[in-house]
Amino acid sequence: MDAVLKSLMRSAQSEMEASAARRPSREEAEAAVRTLIAWAGDDPAREGLLDTPKRVARAYEELYSGYRAGPEAILDRTFGEIGNFDDMVVVRDIEFHSHCEHHMVPFVGKAHIAYFPVERVVGLSKIARIVDIYARRLQTQEHLTSQIITVIDEILKPRGVAVLIEAEHMCMAMRGVRKQGASTVTTQFTGVFRDDPQEQVRFMSLLRGVRS
Ligand SMILES: [Zn+2]
């Protein structure tokens, strides 16, 4: 493991430790939800809302579970038996649910990821798992894109990685400009994908290609 990856893992670790040290109790979290319900204009003591703070706290544990999972979770296994295979591996249509860090409302979409393996590949489910780890945090789509590409680049040391994310942001659909159906697309490329526009074109056309 090289220095960059080590420092990446260290910073993930210290982020987790820092947030663990400051982590409020479940009672405090539930009290905060009651405050927000009252702020919205409802009565947190009415029957239908009595258990809501408890449910919200529990939902948060799942929706933000990415803070308690580091990329090391997916580092443990790569496969060396890839024969002469040296073309791109594309995993497309990885669905994700995330929350924008500006409004804490969902943005949902799909991630499409490709890489050129060098000697080793990673299980395809691990690629989807990386997306989940970073999506289940407060995010911007741009940061999500760059975190995914950085960790794949560092883990697999491939000849190149391409990440394309398309998502709809509820903060745009439900509030503010209220534009439904608008999707935001972000891309990032490393290695041969960055250096060779032809490979970007191949990646894009594979995303549009045969669908079963
Ligand atoms: Zn937002």
Coordinates of C-alpha atoms and ligand atoms in Angstrom, one line a residue:
M1 CA 0.0 0.0 0.0
D2 CA 1.5 3.3 -0.9
A3 CA 1.7 6.6 1.0
V4 CA -1.2 8.2 -0.7
L5 CA -3.6 5.4 0.1
K6 CA -2.3 5.2 3.7
S7 CA -2.9 8.9 4.2
L8 CA -6.4 8.5 2.6
M9 CA -7.2 5.8 5.1
R10 CA -5.7 7.8 7.9
S11 CA -7.8 10.8 7.1
A12 CA -10.9 8.7 6.8
Q13 CA -10.0 7.1 10.2
S14 CA -9.5 10.5 11.9
E15 CA -12.7 11.9 10.3
M16 CA -14.5 8.9 11.9
E17 CA -12.8 9.4 15.2
A18 CA -13.4 13.1 15.3
S19 CA -17.1 12.6 14.5
A20 CA -17.3 9.7 17.1
A21 CA -15.9 12.0 19.8
R22 CA -18.4 14.7 19.1
R23 CA -21.3 12.3 18.4
P24 CA -24.4 13.4 20.4
S25 CA -26.5 10.8 22.2
R26 CA -29.6 9.2 20.7
E27 CA -31.7 11.2 23.1
E28 CA -30.1 14.5 21.9
A29 CA -30.7 13.5 18.3
E30 CA -34.3 12.7 19.0
A31 CA -34.7 16.0 20.9
A32 CA -33.3 17.8 17.8
V33 CA -35.9 16.1 15.6
R34 CA -38.7 17.3 18.0
T35 CA -37.3 20.8 17.7
L36 CA -37.4 20.6 13.9
I37 CA -41.0 19.3 13.9
A38 CA -42.0 22.3 16.1
W39 CA -40.0 24.7 13.8
A40 CA -41.9 23.3 10.8
G41 CA -45.1 24.2 12.6
D42 CA -46.5 20.9 14.0
D43 CA -46.8 19.6 17.5
P44 CA -44.2 17.0 18.3
A45 CA -46.4 15.7 21.1
R46 CA -49.4 14.8 19.0
E47 CA -50.0 11.1 18.6
G48 CA -49.0 10.6 15.0
L49 CA -45.6 12.2 15.7
L50 CA -44.7 10.7 19.0
D51 CA -42.5 8.0 17.7
T52 CA -41.2 10.0 14.7
P53 CA -38.0 11.3 16.4
K54 CA -37.1 7.7 17.2
R55 CA -37.7 6.5 13.6
V56 CA -35.8 9.4 12.2
A57 CA -32.8 8.7 14.4
R58 CA -32.9 5.0 13.3
A59 CA -33.2 6.0 9.6
Y60 CA -30.2 8.3 10.0
E61 CA -28.1 5.4 11.1
E62 CA -28.8 3.7 7.7
L63 CA -28.9 6.8 5.5
Y64 CA -25.6 8.1 6.9
S65 CA -23.9 4.7 7.5
G66 CA -21.1 5.8 5.1
Y67 CA -19.4 7.6 8.0
R68 CA -18.9 4.4 9.8
A69 CA -17.5 2.6 6.7
G70 CA -14.1 3.4 5.2
P71 CA -12.7 2.4 1.8
E72 CA -10.6 -0.2 3.6
A73 CA -13.8 -2.3 3.8
I74 CA -13.4 -2.9 0.0
L75 CA -9.6 -3.1 -0.1
D76 CA -9.4 -6.6 1.3
R77 CA -9.8 -8.5 -1.9
T78 CA -8.7 -8.2 -5.5
F79 CA -8.4 -10.9 -8.1
G80 CA -5.2 -11.6 -10.1
E81 CA -6.6 -14.2 -12.5
I82 CA -7.6 -12.0 -15.4
G83 CA -5.7 -13.8 -18.1
N84 CA -4.9 -11.5 -21.0
F85 CA -7.8 -9.2 -20.3
D86 CA -6.6 -5.7 -20.6
D87 CA -9.6 -3.8 -21.9
M88 CA -12.0 -1.6 -19.9
V89 CA -14.3 -3.0 -17.3
V90 CA -17.6 -1.0 -17.2
V91 CA -20.0 -1.2 -14.3
R92 CA -23.0 0.9 -15.2
D93 CA -26.4 1.9 -13.6
I94 CA -25.2 1.7 -10.0
E95 CA -28.2 3.2 -8.3
F96 CA -27.5 5.4 -5.3
H97 CA -29.3 7.6 -2.8
S98 CA -27.4 10.5 -1.2
H99 CA -28.2 13.7 0.6
C100 CA -27.0 17.1 -0.5
E101 CA -24.9 18.8 2.2
H102 CA -26.5 22.2 1.6
H103 CA -30.1 21.3 2.3
M104 CA -30.0 17.7 3.7
V105 CA -32.5 16.6 1.1
P106 CA -32.0 13.6 -1.2
F107 CA -30.4 13.5 -4.5
V108 CA -30.8 10.2 -6.3
G109 CA -29.3 8.8 -9.4
K110 CA -26.9 6.4 -11.1
A111 CA -23.2 6.1 -11.2
H112 CA -21.3 4.6 -14.1
I113 CA -17.8 3.5 -13.6
A114 CA -15.1 2.1 -15.9
Y115 CA -11.4 1.2 -15.4
F116 CA -8.6 -0.4 -17.2
P117 CA -7.2 -3.1 -14.9
V118 CA -3.5 -3.8 -14.6
E119 CA -3.0 -7.4 -13.4
R120 CA -5.7 -7.2 -10.8
V121 CA -9.5 -6.6 -10.8
V122 CA -11.8 -6.0 -7.9
G123 CA -15.2 -7.8 -7.4
L124 CA -17.9 -5.9 -9.2
S125 CA -20.0 -5.7 -6.1
K126 CA -17.1 -3.9 -4.4
I127 CA -17.4 -1.1 -7.0
A128 CA -21.0 -0.6 -6.1
R129 CA -20.1 -0.8 -2.4
I130 CA -17.6 2.1 -2.9
V131 CA -20.4 4.2 -4.3
D132 CA -22.6 3.4 -1.3
I133 CA -19.9 4.3 1.2
Y134 CA -19.5 7.7 -0.2
A135 CA -23.2 8.3 -1.1
R136 CA -24.3 7.6 2.5
R137 CA -22.8 10.8 3.7
L138 CA -23.7 14.4 3.3
Q139 CA -22.4 15.2 -0.2
T140 CA -22.2 17.3 -3.2
Q141 CA -22.3 15.4 -6.5
E142 CA -18.9 16.8 -7.4
H143 CA -17.3 15.6 -4.2
L144 CA -19.0 12.2 -4.5
T145 CA -17.6 11.9 -8.1
S146 CA -14.0 12.8 -7.0
Q147 CA -14.0 10.6 -3.9
I148 CA -15.1 7.5 -5.9
I149 CA -12.5 8.0 -8.6
T150 CA -9.7 8.8 -6.1
V151 CA -10.3 5.6 -4.1
I152 CA -10.5 3.3 -7.2
D153 CA -7.4 4.9 -8.6
E154 CA -5.5 4.3 -5.3
I155 CA -6.8 0.8 -4.7
L156 CA -6.5 -0.7 -8.1
K157 CA -3.8 1.4 -9.7
P158 CA -5.5 0.9 -13.0
R159 CA -4.4 2.5 -16.3
G160 CA -7.3 4.8 -15.9
V161 CA -10.7 5.3 -14.3
A162 CA -13.8 7.0 -15.6
V163 CA -16.7 8.0 -13.4
L164 CA -20.0 9.5 -14.7
I165 CA -22.8 10.3 -12.3
E166 CA -26.2 11.5 -13.2
A167 CA -28.6 12.6 -10.5
E168 CA -31.8 14.5 -9.7
H169 CA -31.5 16.8 -6.8
M170 CA -34.6 17.1 -4.7
C171 CA -33.4 20.5 -3.4
M172 CA -33.9 21.8 -6.9
A173 CA -37.2 19.9 -7.6
M174 CA -39.0 20.6 -4.2
R175 CA -37.7 24.0 -3.2
G176 CA -35.8 27.0 -4.7
V177 CA -36.2 27.0 -8.5
R178 CA -38.6 24.0 -8.4
K179 CA -37.5 22.4 -11.6
Q180 CA -38.5 18.7 -11.8
G181 CA -36.7 16.3 -14.0
A182 CA -33.6 18.3 -14.4
S183 CA -30.6 16.0 -14.1
T184 CA -27.1 17.0 -13.2
V185 CA -24.2 15.1 -14.8
T186 CA -20.7 15.1 -13.5
T187 CA -17.7 13.2 -15.0
Q188 CA -14.1 12.7 -14.0
F189 CA -11.3 10.9 -15.7
T190 CA -7.9 9.7 -14.8
G191 CA -5.0 8.0 -16.7
V192 CA -5.8 6.9 -20.3
F193 CA -9.4 8.2 -20.0
R194 CA -8.0 11.6 -19.3
D195 CA -5.3 11.5 -21.9
D196 CA -7.2 9.9 -24.7
P197 CA -10.5 11.5 -25.8
Q198 CA -11.2 8.3 -27.9
E199 CA -11.4 6.3 -24.7
Q200 CA -13.9 8.8 -23.2
V201 CA -16.0 8.4 -26.4
R202 CA -15.9 4.5 -26.0
F203 CA -16.9 4.8 -22.4
M204 CA -19.8 7.1 -23.2
S205 CA -21.0 4.8 -26.1
L206 CA -20.7 1.7 -23.9
L207 CA -23.1 3.5 -21.4
R208 CA -25.6 3.9 -24.2
G209 CA -24.9 0.5 -25.7
V210 CA -26.8 -2.8 -25.6
R211 CA -29.2 -3.1 -22.7
S212 CA -30.7 -6.4 -21.7
Ligands
ZN1 ZN -29.2 21.0 -2.0

